Coordinates of C-alpha atoms in Angstrom, one line a residue:
M1 CA -235.5 15.3 19.7
P2 CA -236.9 18.9 20.2
E3 CA -240.7 19.0 20.8
S4 CA -241.0 21.6 18.0
L5 CA -240.0 19.0 15.4
T6 CA -242.3 16.6 13.7
G7 CA -240.8 13.1 14.2
F8 CA -240.7 10.8 11.2
S9 CA -243.1 8.4 12.9
S10 CA -245.7 11.2 13.3
L11 CA -245.1 12.4 9.8
I12 CA -245.9 9.0 8.3
C13 CA -249.0 8.8 10.4
N14 CA -250.1 12.1 8.9
L15 CA -250.2 10.5 5.4
T16 CA -254.0 10.2 5.0
K17 CA -256.1 8.3 2.5
Q18 CA -258.4 10.4 0.4
G19 CA -260.2 8.5 -2.4
D20 CA -257.6 6.8 -4.6
K21 CA -254.6 8.6 -3.2
Y22 CA -252.8 9.5 0.1
T23 CA -252.3 13.2 1.0
I24 CA -250.0 15.0 3.3
D25 CA -249.1 18.7 4.0
L26 CA -245.4 18.6 5.0
P27 CA -244.3 20.7 8.0
L28 CA -241.5 23.3 7.4
D29 CA -239.0 21.3 9.4
W30 CA -239.0 18.5 6.8
L31 CA -238.3 20.7 3.8
Q32 CA -235.2 21.4 1.7
G33 CA -235.8 25.0 0.9
R34 CA -239.4 25.1 -0.2
T35 CA -239.7 21.5 -1.3
A36 CA -239.6 18.0 0.0
Y37 CA -236.1 16.5 -0.4
G38 CA -235.8 13.4 -2.6
G39 CA -235.5 10.8 0.1
L40 CA -238.8 11.9 1.7
S41 CA -240.6 11.8 -1.6
A42 CA -239.2 8.3 -2.1
A43 CA -240.3 7.2 1.3
L44 CA -243.8 8.6 0.8
C45 CA -244.1 6.7 -2.5
L46 CA -243.1 3.4 -0.8
E47 CA -245.4 4.0 2.2
A48 CA -248.4 4.7 -0.1
T49 CA -247.6 1.6 -2.2
I50 CA -247.4 -0.7 0.9
R51 CA -250.6 0.7 2.3
S52 CA -252.4 0.3 -1.0
F53 CA -251.2 -3.2 -1.6
P54 CA -250.3 -4.8 1.8
L55 CA -249.8 -8.3 0.4
L56 CA -246.8 -7.4 -1.7
P57 CA -243.6 -9.5 -1.3
P58 CA -240.4 -7.8 0.0
L59 CA -239.0 -4.8 -2.0
R60 CA -236.0 -5.7 -4.2
S61 CA -235.4 -2.7 -6.3
A62 CA -236.6 0.9 -6.9
H63 CA -236.1 3.7 -9.3
F64 CA -237.1 7.3 -8.6
S65 CA -237.3 10.3 -10.9
F66 CA -237.6 13.7 -9.5
L67 CA -239.5 15.9 -12.0
G68 CA -240.1 19.1 -10.1
P69 CA -240.6 20.7 -6.6
A70 CA -242.8 18.9 -4.2
V71 CA -244.6 21.9 -2.6
G72 CA -247.9 22.4 -0.9
E73 CA -250.3 19.6 -0.1
L74 CA -248.9 16.4 -1.7
G75 CA -251.0 13.6 -3.2
V76 CA -249.4 10.2 -3.5
S77 CA -251.0 7.5 -5.7
A78 CA -249.9 4.0 -6.4
E79 CA -250.8 1.3 -8.9
V80 CA -249.7 -2.2 -9.8
S81 CA -248.2 -2.5 -13.3
R82 CA -247.9 -6.2 -13.3
Q83 CA -248.3 -9.0 -10.8
G84 CA -246.6 -12.4 -11.4
K85 CA -246.2 -15.6 -9.4
S86 CA -243.1 -14.3 -7.5
T87 CA -242.6 -10.6 -8.5
A88 CA -244.8 -7.5 -8.7
F89 CA -244.0 -4.2 -10.4
T90 CA -245.7 -1.1 -9.2
Q91 CA -245.6 2.6 -9.8
A92 CA -246.2 5.6 -7.5
T93 CA -246.5 9.3 -8.3
V94 CA -246.2 12.4 -6.1
V95 CA -248.2 15.4 -7.2
G96 CA -248.0 18.8 -5.5
E97 CA -249.2 22.4 -6.2
M98 CA -246.8 22.7 -9.1
G99 CA -247.7 19.4 -10.8
T100 CA -246.0 16.1 -10.8
A101 CA -243.0 16.1 -8.5
A102 CA -241.8 12.5 -8.4
Q103 CA -242.4 9.1 -10.0
A104 CA -241.3 5.8 -8.6
S105 CA -241.0 2.3 -10.0
F106 CA -240.8 -0.6 -7.6
C107 CA -240.0 -4.3 -8.0
F108 CA -241.2 -6.6 -5.2
G109 CA -240.1 -10.2 -5.2
T110 CA -240.6 -13.4 -3.1
A111 CA -237.4 -15.1 -1.9
R112 CA -236.6 -18.4 -3.6
V113 CA -234.4 -21.3 -2.6
S114 CA -231.0 -20.7 -4.2
G115 CA -227.9 -22.7 -4.7
Y116 CA -225.6 -19.7 -4.3
D117 CA -224.9 -17.2 -1.6
Y118 CA -222.4 -14.5 -2.6
C119 CA -221.7 -10.9 -1.4
S120 CA -218.7 -8.8 -2.1
I121 CA -219.6 -5.6 -0.2
P122 CA -217.5 -5.9 3.0
A123 CA -218.3 -3.3 5.7
P124 CA -215.5 -1.0 6.7
E125 CA -213.9 -1.6 10.1
V126 CA -215.4 1.0 12.4
S127 CA -216.1 1.6 16.1
H128 CA -219.3 2.4 17.9
P129 CA -220.9 5.7 16.7
D130 CA -220.3 7.3 20.1
T131 CA -216.6 7.3 19.5
Y132 CA -216.8 9.7 16.5
P133 CA -217.5 13.5 16.2
A134 CA -220.9 14.8 15.2
Y135 CA -221.4 15.1 11.5
F136 CA -224.2 17.7 11.1
S137 CA -222.2 20.6 12.7
W138 CA -222.1 23.2 10.0
L139 CA -224.4 26.3 9.8
N140 CA -227.3 26.9 7.4
R141 CA -228.1 23.2 6.8
P142 CA -231.4 22.4 5.1
N143 CA -234.3 22.1 7.6
F144 CA -234.8 18.3 7.1
M145 CA -231.2 17.5 8.3
Q146 CA -232.2 18.3 11.9
H147 CA -234.2 15.1 12.0
F148 CA -231.0 13.0 11.7
E149 CA -228.1 12.2 13.9
G150 CA -224.8 11.6 12.2
R151 CA -221.3 10.7 13.3
L152 CA -218.4 11.3 10.9
V153 CA -216.2 8.2 10.6
S154 CA -214.0 9.3 7.7
G155 CA -213.9 11.7 4.9
A156 CA -214.9 15.4 5.3
R157 CA -217.9 17.6 5.8
P158 CA -219.3 19.6 2.8
C159 CA -217.5 22.7 1.5
T160 CA -214.2 22.0 3.1
A161 CA -212.2 21.9 -0.2
D162 CA -211.1 18.3 0.6
E163 CA -209.4 16.4 -2.2
L164 CA -211.4 13.1 -1.9
P165 CA -215.2 13.4 -2.6
E166 CA -216.4 10.7 -0.2
M167 CA -217.7 10.3 3.3
L168 CA -218.4 7.5 5.7
V169 CA -221.0 8.4 8.3
W170 CA -223.0 6.6 11.0
L171 CA -226.7 7.8 10.6
R172 CA -230.0 7.4 12.4
H173 CA -233.3 9.1 12.8
R174 CA -233.5 11.4 15.9
D175 CA -237.0 10.1 16.3
L176 CA -236.2 6.7 17.8
A177 CA -239.8 5.7 17.5
T178 CA -239.2 5.4 13.7
E179 CA -239.8 1.8 12.7
T180 CA -236.7 0.0 11.3
N181 CA -238.2 -0.6 7.9
L182 CA -237.4 0.4 4.3
V183 CA -239.7 3.5 4.5
G184 CA -237.6 5.0 7.2
L185 CA -234.4 3.8 5.6
L186 CA -235.2 5.5 2.3
A187 CA -235.8 8.8 4.1
M188 CA -232.5 8.5 5.9
A189 CA -230.5 7.2 2.9
D190 CA -230.8 10.6 1.2
A191 CA -229.9 12.7 4.3
L192 CA -226.3 13.4 3.4
P193 CA -225.4 16.2 1.0
P194 CA -223.9 15.1 -2.4
A195 CA -220.4 13.6 -1.9
I196 CA -218.9 16.1 -4.4
F197 CA -219.8 18.9 -1.9
V198 CA -216.7 17.8 0.1
M199 CA -214.5 19.3 -2.7
F200 CA -216.4 22.6 -2.8
R201 CA -215.5 25.8 -1.0
E202 CA -219.0 27.0 -0.7
P203 CA -222.5 25.5 -1.1
V204 CA -224.5 25.7 -4.3
P205 CA -228.1 24.7 -5.1
I206 CA -228.6 21.1 -6.0
S207 CA -231.5 18.9 -7.1
T208 CA -231.5 15.1 -7.3
V209 CA -232.5 13.9 -10.8
T210 CA -232.7 10.1 -10.5
W211 CA -232.1 7.6 -7.7
S212 CA -231.8 3.8 -8.2
V213 CA -231.9 1.6 -5.2
D214 CA -231.2 -2.2 -4.8
V215 CA -232.3 -3.8 -1.5
L216 CA -229.8 -6.4 -0.4
D217 CA -231.3 -7.6 2.9
E218 CA -235.0 -7.8 3.3
S219 CA -234.9 -7.9 7.1
C220 CA -233.9 -4.3 7.4
E221 CA -232.9 -4.6 11.1
T222 CA -230.1 -2.8 12.9
E223 CA -228.9 -1.9 16.5
E224 CA -229.9 1.3 18.2
G225 CA -231.2 2.7 14.9
W226 CA -227.7 3.2 13.5
W227 CA -226.8 2.6 9.9
L228 CA -223.3 3.0 8.4
V229 CA -223.5 5.0 5.1
R230 CA -220.8 5.5 2.6
S231 CA -221.2 8.0 -0.2
V232 CA -218.7 8.3 -3.0
A233 CA -218.8 10.7 -5.9
E234 CA -217.8 9.1 -9.2
S235 CA -217.9 12.2 -11.5
A236 CA -218.8 15.8 -11.6
S237 CA -219.0 17.8 -14.9
N238 CA -221.4 19.8 -17.1
G239 CA -223.7 20.6 -14.1
F240 CA -224.2 17.0 -12.9
T241 CA -222.6 14.7 -10.5
T242 CA -223.0 10.9 -10.1
Q243 CA -222.4 9.0 -6.8
V244 CA -222.7 5.6 -5.2
I245 CA -224.3 5.1 -1.8
T246 CA -223.9 1.9 0.3
I247 CA -225.6 1.2 3.6
W248 CA -224.7 -1.4 6.1
A249 CA -226.5 -2.4 9.3
A250 CA -224.7 -2.1 12.6
D251 CA -223.6 -5.7 12.5
G252 CA -221.9 -5.3 9.1
R253 CA -224.6 -6.7 6.8
P254 CA -225.0 -4.7 3.5
V255 CA -228.6 -3.7 3.3
L256 CA -228.9 -1.1 0.5
S257 CA -226.9 -0.2 -2.6
A258 CA -227.8 2.9 -4.6
R259 CA -226.8 5.3 -7.4
Q260 CA -227.8 8.9 -7.8
N261 CA -227.6 11.5 -10.5
V262 CA -227.7 15.1 -9.1
A263 CA -228.0 18.4 -10.9
V264 CA -225.5 21.0 -9.5
F265 CA -226.3 24.6 -10.1
G266 CA -224.1 27.7 -9.8
N267 CA -220.4 27.8 -10.6
A268 CA -218.6 26.7 -7.5
A269 CA -215.0 25.7 -8.0
L270 CA -213.4 22.5 -6.6
H271 CA -210.7 22.8 -3.9

């Protein structure tokens, strides 16, 4: 990773406690335009929550709403909404120079003995990441994308007028010192452009509206930092697109399942 970039591990260390919140001033290389991208805001919410309440059980589910641009010095606060015997519900808020930027709702839950064990999210058959071409190869990418390494397994890159709005990509942080935990995974899970961009001929401004995440494996371990990410657009109309994101560890375990609603601006035509 170039020395001029702020690695994710360093970025998280720069999140500093001040009173009842955590603050951070994001470097330019982590921005999307002038604001933090959604995955980074989500990761900061989770990091602030875990630091504020270190005895929480594993994260099971999260919902993020992105209300406005996260610009300038950011303040991240967290609170417990309800704590039960096995689950805890918390909220976190990101506030920047332009007001509230993001809100998060988390559900943490202790594992229980269960009489069932079922999963119907088989991993695609793929080879080692080194056998595939680089994914982030187009010009004028958002700044934050330079922090991730990607290998295109199938599908197409954005703005190639392809007919199928989906992509399968090996992804990992370029900063290999990044811990293999859910904070780093959330930041990476939002690194790809919207799947509908595959069908566009030219880029247009976008803004994630909501993001729902279910955690399927609390261990959050993988090999060499690589995660297999599939993003599939379900719909695109009236200025919004919906998509499903699934993430597997390198050994094929499904770790995260997510849905996004993204606002698409401009008037780009498909194909």
